[in-house]
PDB file of C-alpha atoms in Angstrom:
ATOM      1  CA  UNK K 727     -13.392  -4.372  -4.674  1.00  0.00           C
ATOM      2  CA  UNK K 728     -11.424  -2.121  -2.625  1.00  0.00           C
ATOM      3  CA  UNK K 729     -14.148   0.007  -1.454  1.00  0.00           C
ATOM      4  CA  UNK K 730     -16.559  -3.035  -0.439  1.00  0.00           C
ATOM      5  CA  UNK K 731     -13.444  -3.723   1.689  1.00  0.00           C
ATOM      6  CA  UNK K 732     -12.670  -0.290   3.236  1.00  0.00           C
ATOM      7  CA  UNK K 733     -16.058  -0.895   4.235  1.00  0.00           C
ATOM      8  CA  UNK K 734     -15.230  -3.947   6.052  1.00  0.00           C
ATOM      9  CA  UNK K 735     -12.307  -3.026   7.594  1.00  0.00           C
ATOM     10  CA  UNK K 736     -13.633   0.758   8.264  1.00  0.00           C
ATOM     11  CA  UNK K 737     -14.763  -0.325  11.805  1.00  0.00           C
ATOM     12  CA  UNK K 738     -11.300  -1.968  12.556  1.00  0.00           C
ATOM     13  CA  UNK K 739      -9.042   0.991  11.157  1.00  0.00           C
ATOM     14  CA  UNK K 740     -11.180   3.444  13.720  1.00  0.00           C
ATOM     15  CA  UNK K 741     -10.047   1.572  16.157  1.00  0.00           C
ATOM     16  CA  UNK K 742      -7.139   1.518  15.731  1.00  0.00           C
ATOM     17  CA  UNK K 743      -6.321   4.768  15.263  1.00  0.00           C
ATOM     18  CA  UNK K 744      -8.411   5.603  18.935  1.00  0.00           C
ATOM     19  CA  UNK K 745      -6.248   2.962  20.368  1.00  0.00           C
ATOM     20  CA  UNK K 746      -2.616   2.628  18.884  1.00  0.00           C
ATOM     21  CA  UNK K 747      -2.314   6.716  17.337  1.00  0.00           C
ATOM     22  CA  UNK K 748       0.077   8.363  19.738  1.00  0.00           C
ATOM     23  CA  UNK K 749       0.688  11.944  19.128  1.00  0.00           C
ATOM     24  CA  UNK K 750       1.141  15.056  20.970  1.00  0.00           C
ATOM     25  CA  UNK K 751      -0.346  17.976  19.705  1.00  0.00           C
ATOM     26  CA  UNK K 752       0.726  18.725  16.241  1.00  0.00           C
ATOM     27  CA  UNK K 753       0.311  22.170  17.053  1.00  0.00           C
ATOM     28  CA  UNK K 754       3.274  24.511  15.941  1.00  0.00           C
ATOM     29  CA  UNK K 755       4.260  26.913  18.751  1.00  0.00           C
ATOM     30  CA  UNK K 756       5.337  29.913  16.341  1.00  0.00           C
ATOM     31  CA  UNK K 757       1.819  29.815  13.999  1.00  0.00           C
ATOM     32  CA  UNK K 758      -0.236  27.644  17.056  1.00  0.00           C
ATOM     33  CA  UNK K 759      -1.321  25.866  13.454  1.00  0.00           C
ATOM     34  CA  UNK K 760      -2.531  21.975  14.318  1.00  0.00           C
ATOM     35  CA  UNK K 761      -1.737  20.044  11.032  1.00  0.00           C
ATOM     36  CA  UNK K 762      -1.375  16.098  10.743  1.00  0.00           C
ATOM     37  CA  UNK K 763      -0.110  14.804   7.506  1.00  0.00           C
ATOM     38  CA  UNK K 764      -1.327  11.487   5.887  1.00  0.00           C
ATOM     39  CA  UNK K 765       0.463  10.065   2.718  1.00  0.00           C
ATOM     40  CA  UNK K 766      -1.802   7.355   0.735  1.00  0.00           C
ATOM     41  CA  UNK K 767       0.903   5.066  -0.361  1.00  0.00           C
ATOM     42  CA  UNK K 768      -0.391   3.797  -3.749  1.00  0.00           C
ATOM     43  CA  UNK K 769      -3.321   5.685  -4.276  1.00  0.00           C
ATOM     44  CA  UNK K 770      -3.869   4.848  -7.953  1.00  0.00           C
ATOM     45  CA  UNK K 771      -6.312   6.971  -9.765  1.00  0.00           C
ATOM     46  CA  UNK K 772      -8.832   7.452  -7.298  1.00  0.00           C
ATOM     47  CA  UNK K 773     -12.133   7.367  -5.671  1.00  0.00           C
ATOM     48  CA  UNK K 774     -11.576   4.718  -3.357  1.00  0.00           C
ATOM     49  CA  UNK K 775      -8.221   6.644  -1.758  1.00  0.00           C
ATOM     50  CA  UNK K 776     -10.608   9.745  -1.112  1.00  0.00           C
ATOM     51  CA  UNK K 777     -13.221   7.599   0.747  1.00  0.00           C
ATOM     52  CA  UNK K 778      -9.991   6.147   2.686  1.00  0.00           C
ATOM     53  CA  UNK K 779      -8.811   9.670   3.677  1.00  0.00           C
ATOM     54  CA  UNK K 780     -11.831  10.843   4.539  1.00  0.00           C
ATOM     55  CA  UNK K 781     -12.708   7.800   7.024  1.00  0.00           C
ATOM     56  CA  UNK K 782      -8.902   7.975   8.471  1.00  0.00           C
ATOM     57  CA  UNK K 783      -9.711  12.000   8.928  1.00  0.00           C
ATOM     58  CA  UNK K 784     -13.128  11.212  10.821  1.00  0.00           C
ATOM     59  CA  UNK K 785     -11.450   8.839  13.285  1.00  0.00           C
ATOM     60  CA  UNK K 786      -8.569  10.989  13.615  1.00  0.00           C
ATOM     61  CA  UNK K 787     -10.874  14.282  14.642  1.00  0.00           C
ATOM     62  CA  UNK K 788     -12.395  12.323  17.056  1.00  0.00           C
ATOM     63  CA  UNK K 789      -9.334  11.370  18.810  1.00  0.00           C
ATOM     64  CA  UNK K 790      -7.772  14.739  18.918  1.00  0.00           C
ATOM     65  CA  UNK K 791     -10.904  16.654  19.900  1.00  0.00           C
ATOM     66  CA  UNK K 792     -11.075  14.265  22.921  1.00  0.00           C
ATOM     67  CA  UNK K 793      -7.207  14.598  23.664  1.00  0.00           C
ATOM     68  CA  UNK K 794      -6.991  18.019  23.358  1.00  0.00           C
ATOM     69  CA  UNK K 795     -10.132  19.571  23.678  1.00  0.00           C
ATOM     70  CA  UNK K 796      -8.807  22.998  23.762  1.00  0.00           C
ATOM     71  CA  UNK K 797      -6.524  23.262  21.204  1.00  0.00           C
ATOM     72  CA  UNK K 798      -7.255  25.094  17.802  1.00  0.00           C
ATOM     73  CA  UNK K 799      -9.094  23.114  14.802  1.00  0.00           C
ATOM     74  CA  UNK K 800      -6.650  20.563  13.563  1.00  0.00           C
ATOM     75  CA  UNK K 801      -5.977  20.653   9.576  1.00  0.00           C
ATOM     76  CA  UNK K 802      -5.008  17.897   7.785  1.00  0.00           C
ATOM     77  CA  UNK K 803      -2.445  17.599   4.673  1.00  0.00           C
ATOM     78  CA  UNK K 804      -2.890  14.239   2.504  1.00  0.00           C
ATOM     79  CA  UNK K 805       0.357  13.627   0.199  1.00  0.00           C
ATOM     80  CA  UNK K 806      -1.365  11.091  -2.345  1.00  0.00           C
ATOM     81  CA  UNK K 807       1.446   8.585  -3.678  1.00  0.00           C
ATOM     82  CA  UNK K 808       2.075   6.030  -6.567  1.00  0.00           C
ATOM     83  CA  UNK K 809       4.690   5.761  -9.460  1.00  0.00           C
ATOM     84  CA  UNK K 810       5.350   8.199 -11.984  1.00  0.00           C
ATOM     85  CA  UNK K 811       3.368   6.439 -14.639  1.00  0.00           C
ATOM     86  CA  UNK K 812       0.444   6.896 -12.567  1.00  0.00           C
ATOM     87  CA  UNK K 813      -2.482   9.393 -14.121  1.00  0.00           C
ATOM     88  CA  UNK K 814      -2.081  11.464 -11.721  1.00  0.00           C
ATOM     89  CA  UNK K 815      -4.507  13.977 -14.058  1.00  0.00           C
ATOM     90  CA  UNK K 816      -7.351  11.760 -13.460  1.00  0.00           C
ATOM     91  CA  UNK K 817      -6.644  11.605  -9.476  1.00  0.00           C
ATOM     92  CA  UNK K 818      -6.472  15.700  -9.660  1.00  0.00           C
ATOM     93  CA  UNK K 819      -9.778  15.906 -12.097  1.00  0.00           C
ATOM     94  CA  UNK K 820     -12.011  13.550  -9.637  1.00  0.00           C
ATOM     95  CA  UNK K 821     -10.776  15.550  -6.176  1.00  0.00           C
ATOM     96  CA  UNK K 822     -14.218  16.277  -4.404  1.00  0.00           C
ATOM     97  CA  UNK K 823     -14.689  19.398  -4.116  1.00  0.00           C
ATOM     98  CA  UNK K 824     -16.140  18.970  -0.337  1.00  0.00           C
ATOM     99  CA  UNK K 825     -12.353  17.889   0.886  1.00  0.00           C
ATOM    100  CA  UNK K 826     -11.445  19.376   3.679  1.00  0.00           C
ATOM    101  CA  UNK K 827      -7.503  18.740   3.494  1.00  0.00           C
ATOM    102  CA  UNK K 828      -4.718  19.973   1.507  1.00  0.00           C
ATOM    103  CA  UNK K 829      -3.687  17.429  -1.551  1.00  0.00           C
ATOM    104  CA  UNK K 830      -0.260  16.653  -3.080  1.00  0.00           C
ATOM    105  CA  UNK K 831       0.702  14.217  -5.522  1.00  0.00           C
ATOM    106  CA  UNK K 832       3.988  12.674  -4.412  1.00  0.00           C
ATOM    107  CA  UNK K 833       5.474  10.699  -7.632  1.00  0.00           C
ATOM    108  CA  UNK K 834       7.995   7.988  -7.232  1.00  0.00           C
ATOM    109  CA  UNK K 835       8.439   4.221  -5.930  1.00  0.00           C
ATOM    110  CA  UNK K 836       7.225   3.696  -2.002  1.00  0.00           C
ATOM    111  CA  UNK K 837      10.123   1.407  -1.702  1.00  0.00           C
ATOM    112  CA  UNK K 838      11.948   4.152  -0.935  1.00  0.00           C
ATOM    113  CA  UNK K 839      12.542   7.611   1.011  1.00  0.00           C
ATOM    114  CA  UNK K 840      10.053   9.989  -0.311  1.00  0.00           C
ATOM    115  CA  UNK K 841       9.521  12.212   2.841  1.00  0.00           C
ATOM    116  CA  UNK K 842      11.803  14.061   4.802  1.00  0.00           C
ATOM    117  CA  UNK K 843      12.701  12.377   8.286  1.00  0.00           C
ATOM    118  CA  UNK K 844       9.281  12.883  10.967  1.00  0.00           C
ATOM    119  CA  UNK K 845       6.993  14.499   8.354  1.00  0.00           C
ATOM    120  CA  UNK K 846       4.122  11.894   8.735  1.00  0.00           C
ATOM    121  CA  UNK K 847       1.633  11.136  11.351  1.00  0.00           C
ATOM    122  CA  UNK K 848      -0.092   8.445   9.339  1.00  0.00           C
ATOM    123  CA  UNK K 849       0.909   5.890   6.557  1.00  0.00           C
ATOM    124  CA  UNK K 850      -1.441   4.053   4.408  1.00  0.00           C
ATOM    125  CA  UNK K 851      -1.244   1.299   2.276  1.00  0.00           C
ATOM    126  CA  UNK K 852      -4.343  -0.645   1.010  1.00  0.00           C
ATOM    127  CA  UNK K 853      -3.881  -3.253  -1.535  1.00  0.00           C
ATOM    128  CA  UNK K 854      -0.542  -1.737  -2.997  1.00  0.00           C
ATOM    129  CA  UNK K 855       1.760  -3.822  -1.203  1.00  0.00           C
ATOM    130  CA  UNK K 856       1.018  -7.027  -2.931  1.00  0.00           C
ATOM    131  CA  UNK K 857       2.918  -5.371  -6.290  1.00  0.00           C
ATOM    132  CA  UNK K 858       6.535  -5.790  -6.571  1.00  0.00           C
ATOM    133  CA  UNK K 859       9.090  -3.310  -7.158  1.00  0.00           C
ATOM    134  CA  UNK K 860      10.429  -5.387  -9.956  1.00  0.00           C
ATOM    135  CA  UNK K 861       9.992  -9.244 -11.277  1.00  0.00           C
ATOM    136  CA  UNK K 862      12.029 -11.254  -9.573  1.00  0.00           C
ATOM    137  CA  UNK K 863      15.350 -12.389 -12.069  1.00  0.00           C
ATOM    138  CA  UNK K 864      15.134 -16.269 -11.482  1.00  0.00           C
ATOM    139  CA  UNK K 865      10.951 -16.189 -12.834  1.00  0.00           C
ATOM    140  CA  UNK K 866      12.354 -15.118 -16.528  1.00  0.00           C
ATOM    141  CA  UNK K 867      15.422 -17.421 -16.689  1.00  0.00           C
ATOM    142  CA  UNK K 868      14.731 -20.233 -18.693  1.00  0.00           C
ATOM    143  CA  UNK K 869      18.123 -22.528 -17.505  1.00  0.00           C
ATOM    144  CA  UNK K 870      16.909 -21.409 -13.891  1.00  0.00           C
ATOM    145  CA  UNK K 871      14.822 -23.975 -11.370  1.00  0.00           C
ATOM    146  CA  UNK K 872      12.728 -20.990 -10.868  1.00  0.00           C
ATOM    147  CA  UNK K 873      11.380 -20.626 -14.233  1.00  0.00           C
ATOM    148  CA  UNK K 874       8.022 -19.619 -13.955  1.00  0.00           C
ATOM    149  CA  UNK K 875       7.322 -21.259 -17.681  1.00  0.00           C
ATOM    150  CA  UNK K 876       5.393 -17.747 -19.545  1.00  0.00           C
ATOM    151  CA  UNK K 877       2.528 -17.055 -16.085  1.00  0.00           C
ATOM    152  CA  UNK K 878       2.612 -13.739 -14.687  1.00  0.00           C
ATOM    153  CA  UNK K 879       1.652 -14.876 -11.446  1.00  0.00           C
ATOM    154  CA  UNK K 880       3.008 -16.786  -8.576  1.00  0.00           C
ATOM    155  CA  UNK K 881       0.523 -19.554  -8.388  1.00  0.00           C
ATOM    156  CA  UNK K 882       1.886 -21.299  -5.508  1.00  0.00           C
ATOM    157  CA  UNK K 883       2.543 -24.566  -6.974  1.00  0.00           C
ATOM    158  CA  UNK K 884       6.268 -24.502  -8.143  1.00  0.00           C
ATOM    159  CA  UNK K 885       8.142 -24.112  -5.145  1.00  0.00           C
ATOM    160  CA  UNK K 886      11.175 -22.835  -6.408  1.00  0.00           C
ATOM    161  CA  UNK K 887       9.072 -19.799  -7.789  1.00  0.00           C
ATOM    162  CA  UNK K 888       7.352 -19.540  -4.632  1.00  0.00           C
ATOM    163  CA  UNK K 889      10.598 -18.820  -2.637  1.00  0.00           C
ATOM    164  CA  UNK K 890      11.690 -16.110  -5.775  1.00  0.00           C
ATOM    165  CA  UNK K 891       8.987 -13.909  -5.210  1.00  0.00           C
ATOM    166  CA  UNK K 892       9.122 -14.587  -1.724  1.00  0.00           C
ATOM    167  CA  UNK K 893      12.424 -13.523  -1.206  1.00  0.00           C
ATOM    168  CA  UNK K 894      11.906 -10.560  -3.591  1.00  0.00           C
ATOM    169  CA  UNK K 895       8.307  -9.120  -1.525  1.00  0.00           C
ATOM    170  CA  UNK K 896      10.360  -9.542   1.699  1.00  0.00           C
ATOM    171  CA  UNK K 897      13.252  -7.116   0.292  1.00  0.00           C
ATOM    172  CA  UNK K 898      10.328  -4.771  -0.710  1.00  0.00           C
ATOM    173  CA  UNK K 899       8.831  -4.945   2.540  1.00  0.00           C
ATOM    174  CA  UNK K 900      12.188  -4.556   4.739  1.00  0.00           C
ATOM    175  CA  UNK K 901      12.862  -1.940   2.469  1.00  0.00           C
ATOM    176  CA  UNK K 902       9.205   0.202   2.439  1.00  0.00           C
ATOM    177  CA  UNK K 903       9.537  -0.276   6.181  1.00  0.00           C
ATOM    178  CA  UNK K 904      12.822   0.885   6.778  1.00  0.00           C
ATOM    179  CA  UNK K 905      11.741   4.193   4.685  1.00  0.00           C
ATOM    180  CA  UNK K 906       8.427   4.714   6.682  1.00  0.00           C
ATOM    181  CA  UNK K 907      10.018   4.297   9.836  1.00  0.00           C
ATOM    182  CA  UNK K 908      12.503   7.275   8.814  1.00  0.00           C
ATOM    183  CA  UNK K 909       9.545   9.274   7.500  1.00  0.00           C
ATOM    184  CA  UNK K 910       6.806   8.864  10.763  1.00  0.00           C
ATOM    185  CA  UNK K 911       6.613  10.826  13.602  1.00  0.00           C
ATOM    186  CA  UNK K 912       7.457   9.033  16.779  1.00  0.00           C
ATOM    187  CA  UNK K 913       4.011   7.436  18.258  1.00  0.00           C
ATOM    188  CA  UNK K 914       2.600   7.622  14.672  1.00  0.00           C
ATOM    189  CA  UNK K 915       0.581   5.008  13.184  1.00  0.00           C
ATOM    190  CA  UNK K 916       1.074   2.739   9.735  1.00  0.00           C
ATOM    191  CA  UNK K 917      -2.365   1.199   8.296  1.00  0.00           C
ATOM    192  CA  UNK K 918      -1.801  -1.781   5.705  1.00  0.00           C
ATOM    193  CA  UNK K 919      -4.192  -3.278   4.509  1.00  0.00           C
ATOM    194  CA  UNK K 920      -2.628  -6.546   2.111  1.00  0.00           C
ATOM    195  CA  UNK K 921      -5.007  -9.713   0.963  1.00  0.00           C
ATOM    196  CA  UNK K 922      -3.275 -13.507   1.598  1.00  0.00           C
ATOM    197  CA  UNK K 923      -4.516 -17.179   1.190  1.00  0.00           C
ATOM    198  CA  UNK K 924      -5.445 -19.509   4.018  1.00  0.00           C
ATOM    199  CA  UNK K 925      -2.701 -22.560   4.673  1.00  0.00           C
ATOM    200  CA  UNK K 926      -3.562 -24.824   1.831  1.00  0.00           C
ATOM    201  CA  UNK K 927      -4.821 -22.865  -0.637  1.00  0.00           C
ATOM    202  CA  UNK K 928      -2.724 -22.446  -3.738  1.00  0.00           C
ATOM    203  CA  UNK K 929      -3.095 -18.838  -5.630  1.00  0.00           C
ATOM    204  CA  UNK K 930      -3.978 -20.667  -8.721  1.00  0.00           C
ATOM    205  CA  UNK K 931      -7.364 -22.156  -6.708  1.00  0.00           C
ATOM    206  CA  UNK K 932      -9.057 -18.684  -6.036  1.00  0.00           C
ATOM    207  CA  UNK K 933     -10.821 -16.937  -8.467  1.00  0.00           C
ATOM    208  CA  UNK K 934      -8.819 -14.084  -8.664  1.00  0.00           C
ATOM    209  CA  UNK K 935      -5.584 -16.456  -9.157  1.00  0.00           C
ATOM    210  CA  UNK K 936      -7.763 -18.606 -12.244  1.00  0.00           C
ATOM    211  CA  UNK K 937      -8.693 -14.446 -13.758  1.00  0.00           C
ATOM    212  CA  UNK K 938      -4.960 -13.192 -13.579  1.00  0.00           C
ATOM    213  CA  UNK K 939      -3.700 -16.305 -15.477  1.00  0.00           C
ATOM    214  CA  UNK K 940      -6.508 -16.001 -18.005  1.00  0.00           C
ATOM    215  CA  UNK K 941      -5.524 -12.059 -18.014  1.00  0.00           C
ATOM    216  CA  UNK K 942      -1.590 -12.975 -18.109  1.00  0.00           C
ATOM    217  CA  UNK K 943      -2.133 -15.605 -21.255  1.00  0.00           C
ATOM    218  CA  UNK K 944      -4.392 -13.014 -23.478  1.00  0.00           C
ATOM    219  CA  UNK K 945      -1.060 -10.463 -22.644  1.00  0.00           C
ATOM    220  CA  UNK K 946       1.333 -13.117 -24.341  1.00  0.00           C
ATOM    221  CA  UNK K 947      -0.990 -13.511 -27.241  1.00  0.00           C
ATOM    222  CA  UNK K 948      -1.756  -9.990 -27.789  1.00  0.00           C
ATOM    223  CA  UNK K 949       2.213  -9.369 -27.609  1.00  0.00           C
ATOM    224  CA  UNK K 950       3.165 -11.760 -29.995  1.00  0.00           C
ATOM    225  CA  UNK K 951       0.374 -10.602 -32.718  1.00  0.00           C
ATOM    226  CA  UNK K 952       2.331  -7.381 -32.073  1.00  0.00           C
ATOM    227  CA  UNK K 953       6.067  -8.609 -32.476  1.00  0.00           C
ATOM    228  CA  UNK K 954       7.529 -12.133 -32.616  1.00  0.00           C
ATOM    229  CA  UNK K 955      10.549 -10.489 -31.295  1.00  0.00           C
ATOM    230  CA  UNK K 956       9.389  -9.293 -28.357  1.00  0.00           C
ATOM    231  CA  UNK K 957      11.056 -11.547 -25.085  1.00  0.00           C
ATOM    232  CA  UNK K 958       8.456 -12.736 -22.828  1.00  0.00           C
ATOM    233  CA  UNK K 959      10.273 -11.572 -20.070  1.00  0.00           C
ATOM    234  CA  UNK K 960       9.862  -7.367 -21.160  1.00  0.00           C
ATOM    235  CA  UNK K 961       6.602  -8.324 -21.542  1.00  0.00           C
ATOM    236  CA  UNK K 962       5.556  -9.606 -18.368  1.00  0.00           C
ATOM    237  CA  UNK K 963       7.534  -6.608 -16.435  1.00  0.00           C
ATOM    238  CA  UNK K 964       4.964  -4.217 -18.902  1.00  0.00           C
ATOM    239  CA  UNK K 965       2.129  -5.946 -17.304  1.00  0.00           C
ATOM    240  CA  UNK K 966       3.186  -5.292 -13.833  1.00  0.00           C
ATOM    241  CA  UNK K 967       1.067  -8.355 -12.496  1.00  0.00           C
ATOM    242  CA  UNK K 968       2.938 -10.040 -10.569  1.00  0.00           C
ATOM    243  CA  UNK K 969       1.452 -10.879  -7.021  1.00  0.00           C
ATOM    244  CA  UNK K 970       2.816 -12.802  -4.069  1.00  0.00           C
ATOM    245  CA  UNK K 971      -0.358 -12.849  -1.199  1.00  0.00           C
ATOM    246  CA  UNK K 972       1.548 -14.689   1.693  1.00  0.00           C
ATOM    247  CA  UNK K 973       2.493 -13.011   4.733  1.00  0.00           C
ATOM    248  CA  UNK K 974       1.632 -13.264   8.521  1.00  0.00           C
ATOM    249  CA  UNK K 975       0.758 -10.490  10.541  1.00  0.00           C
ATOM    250  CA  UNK K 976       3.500  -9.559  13.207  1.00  0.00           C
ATOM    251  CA  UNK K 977       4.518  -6.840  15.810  1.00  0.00           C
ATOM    252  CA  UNK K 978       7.405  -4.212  13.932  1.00  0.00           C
ATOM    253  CA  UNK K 979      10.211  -3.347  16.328  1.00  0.00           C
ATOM    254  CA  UNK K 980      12.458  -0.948  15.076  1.00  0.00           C
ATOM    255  CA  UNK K 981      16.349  -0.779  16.473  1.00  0.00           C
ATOM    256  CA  UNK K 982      16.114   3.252  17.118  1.00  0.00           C
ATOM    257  CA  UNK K 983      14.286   4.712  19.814  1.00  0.00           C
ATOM    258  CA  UNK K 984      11.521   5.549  17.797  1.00  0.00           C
ATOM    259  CA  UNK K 985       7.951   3.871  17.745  1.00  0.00           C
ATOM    260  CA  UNK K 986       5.763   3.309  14.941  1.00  0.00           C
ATOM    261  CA  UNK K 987       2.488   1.921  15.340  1.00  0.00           C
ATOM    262  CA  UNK K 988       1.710  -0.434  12.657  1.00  0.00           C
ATOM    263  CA  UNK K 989      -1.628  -2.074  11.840  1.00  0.00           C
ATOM    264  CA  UNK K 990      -2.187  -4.972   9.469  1.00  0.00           C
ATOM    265  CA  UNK K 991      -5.238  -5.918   8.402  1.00  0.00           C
ATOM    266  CA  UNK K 992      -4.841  -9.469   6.205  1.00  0.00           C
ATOM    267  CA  UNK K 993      -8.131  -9.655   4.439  1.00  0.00           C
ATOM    268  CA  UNK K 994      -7.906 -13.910   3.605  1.00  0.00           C
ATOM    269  CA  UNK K 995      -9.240 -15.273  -0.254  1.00  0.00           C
ATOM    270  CA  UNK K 996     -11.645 -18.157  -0.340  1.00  0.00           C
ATOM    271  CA  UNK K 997     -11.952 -20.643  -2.916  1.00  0.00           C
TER     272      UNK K 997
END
């Protein structure tokens, strides 16, 4: 799915790096060494994050060779991100060996500082952002209006659950933007790339909404065959499938003098 949509949004992304990507020369005046950093911010196991790198890489060649046409060949760093329970081995295993950039893993949550202050150029988040850092309290408490009633999903038609995960995605949000803008280079540039629903469509309409519920209720059963005594609640934060797809795509200012770029792409679910 991902990759049939870096494919879609491929011609988009160039442009925006041609157009919004404001850097001086990354050049270092005691090695003359060009390097420009990209961190993949929920890069999973791989491929589709090494097709994303090397697409951002093309566009951002282009741009420098035309900006600074005589300055040495620019080298690129990619810091490849997710949690600590990710299989990182896998990611490692399936590197292609044609890259042309040095890798890192970076473990850790990306709502939060994992980069020193101006180490990035370029952020990157493609269908990462839609997972929460945790489930929000009020969707496992049975005495509270917000109950979701055993679904792992917000489906849109309680709104009292609506408004807890919405309140918990905008804390992640504020809070993975506060830490990128720390972490960017002035003039750099932030790519997300997030899915939402059209006004009027409900989560639970979609067939990606109908497939997580089926998903979420063969969890429950396969948890209780396992334990009776096993709460609900542990279970569904095991799962990690909670999604909240509504969000409107808006011009970032930041209070300090520095200026991030940011480019959303909101790829919108049908029926």
């Amino acid at each position: 799915m991902q990759r049939g949509v870096l494919v879609i949004v491929d011609e988009l992304m160039d442009e925006g790096i041609k157009e919004t990507l404001d850097f001086k020369s990354p050049c270092s005046d005691s090695s003359n060494t060009c390097t420009f950093r990209i961190a993949d911010f929920g890069c999973s196991a791989g491929p589709n994050t090494f097709l994303a790198m090397e697409k951002i890489m093309e566009a951002v060649e282009q741009k420098y060779h035309a900006q600074f046409q005589n300055s040495p060949p620019l080298e690129f760093q990619v810091f490849f991100n997710d949690v600590t329970a990710n299989d990182f081995n896998t990611l490692f295993k399936t590197l292609p060996s044609y890259q042309k950039y040095f890798a890192a893993g970076v473990p850790g949550t990306f709502y939060g500082r994992l980069f020193p202050k101006s180490t990035l150029h370029l952020a990157y988040a493609s269908y990462s952002l839609q997972w929460l850092s945790k489930v929000p309290e009020e969707v496992v408490d049975t005495k509270s209006p917000a109950w979701n009633k055993g679904s792992i999903q917000c489906s849109g038609t309680a709104k009292e659950v609506a408004k807890a995960y919405s309140a918990q995605f905008k804390a992640d949000m504020d809070n993975f933007l506060n830490a990128r803008a720390q972490e960017i280079i002035g003039g750099g540039l932030m790519v997300i790339i997030i899915s939402g629903l059209p006004d009027g469509i409900l989560m639970s309409q979609t067939v990606v909404g109908i497939c997580i519920e089926l998903f979420g209720s063969c969890l429950i059963d396969m948890a209780k065959l396992v334990s009776n005594n096993i709460r609900l609640g542990l279970v569904r934060a095991r799962a990690g499938v909670h999604f909240i797809f509504l969000m409107n795509s808006k011009k970032l200012k930041f209070s300090s003098n520095l200026r991030i770029n940011v480019l959303f792409l909101l790829l919108l679910s049908s029926e």
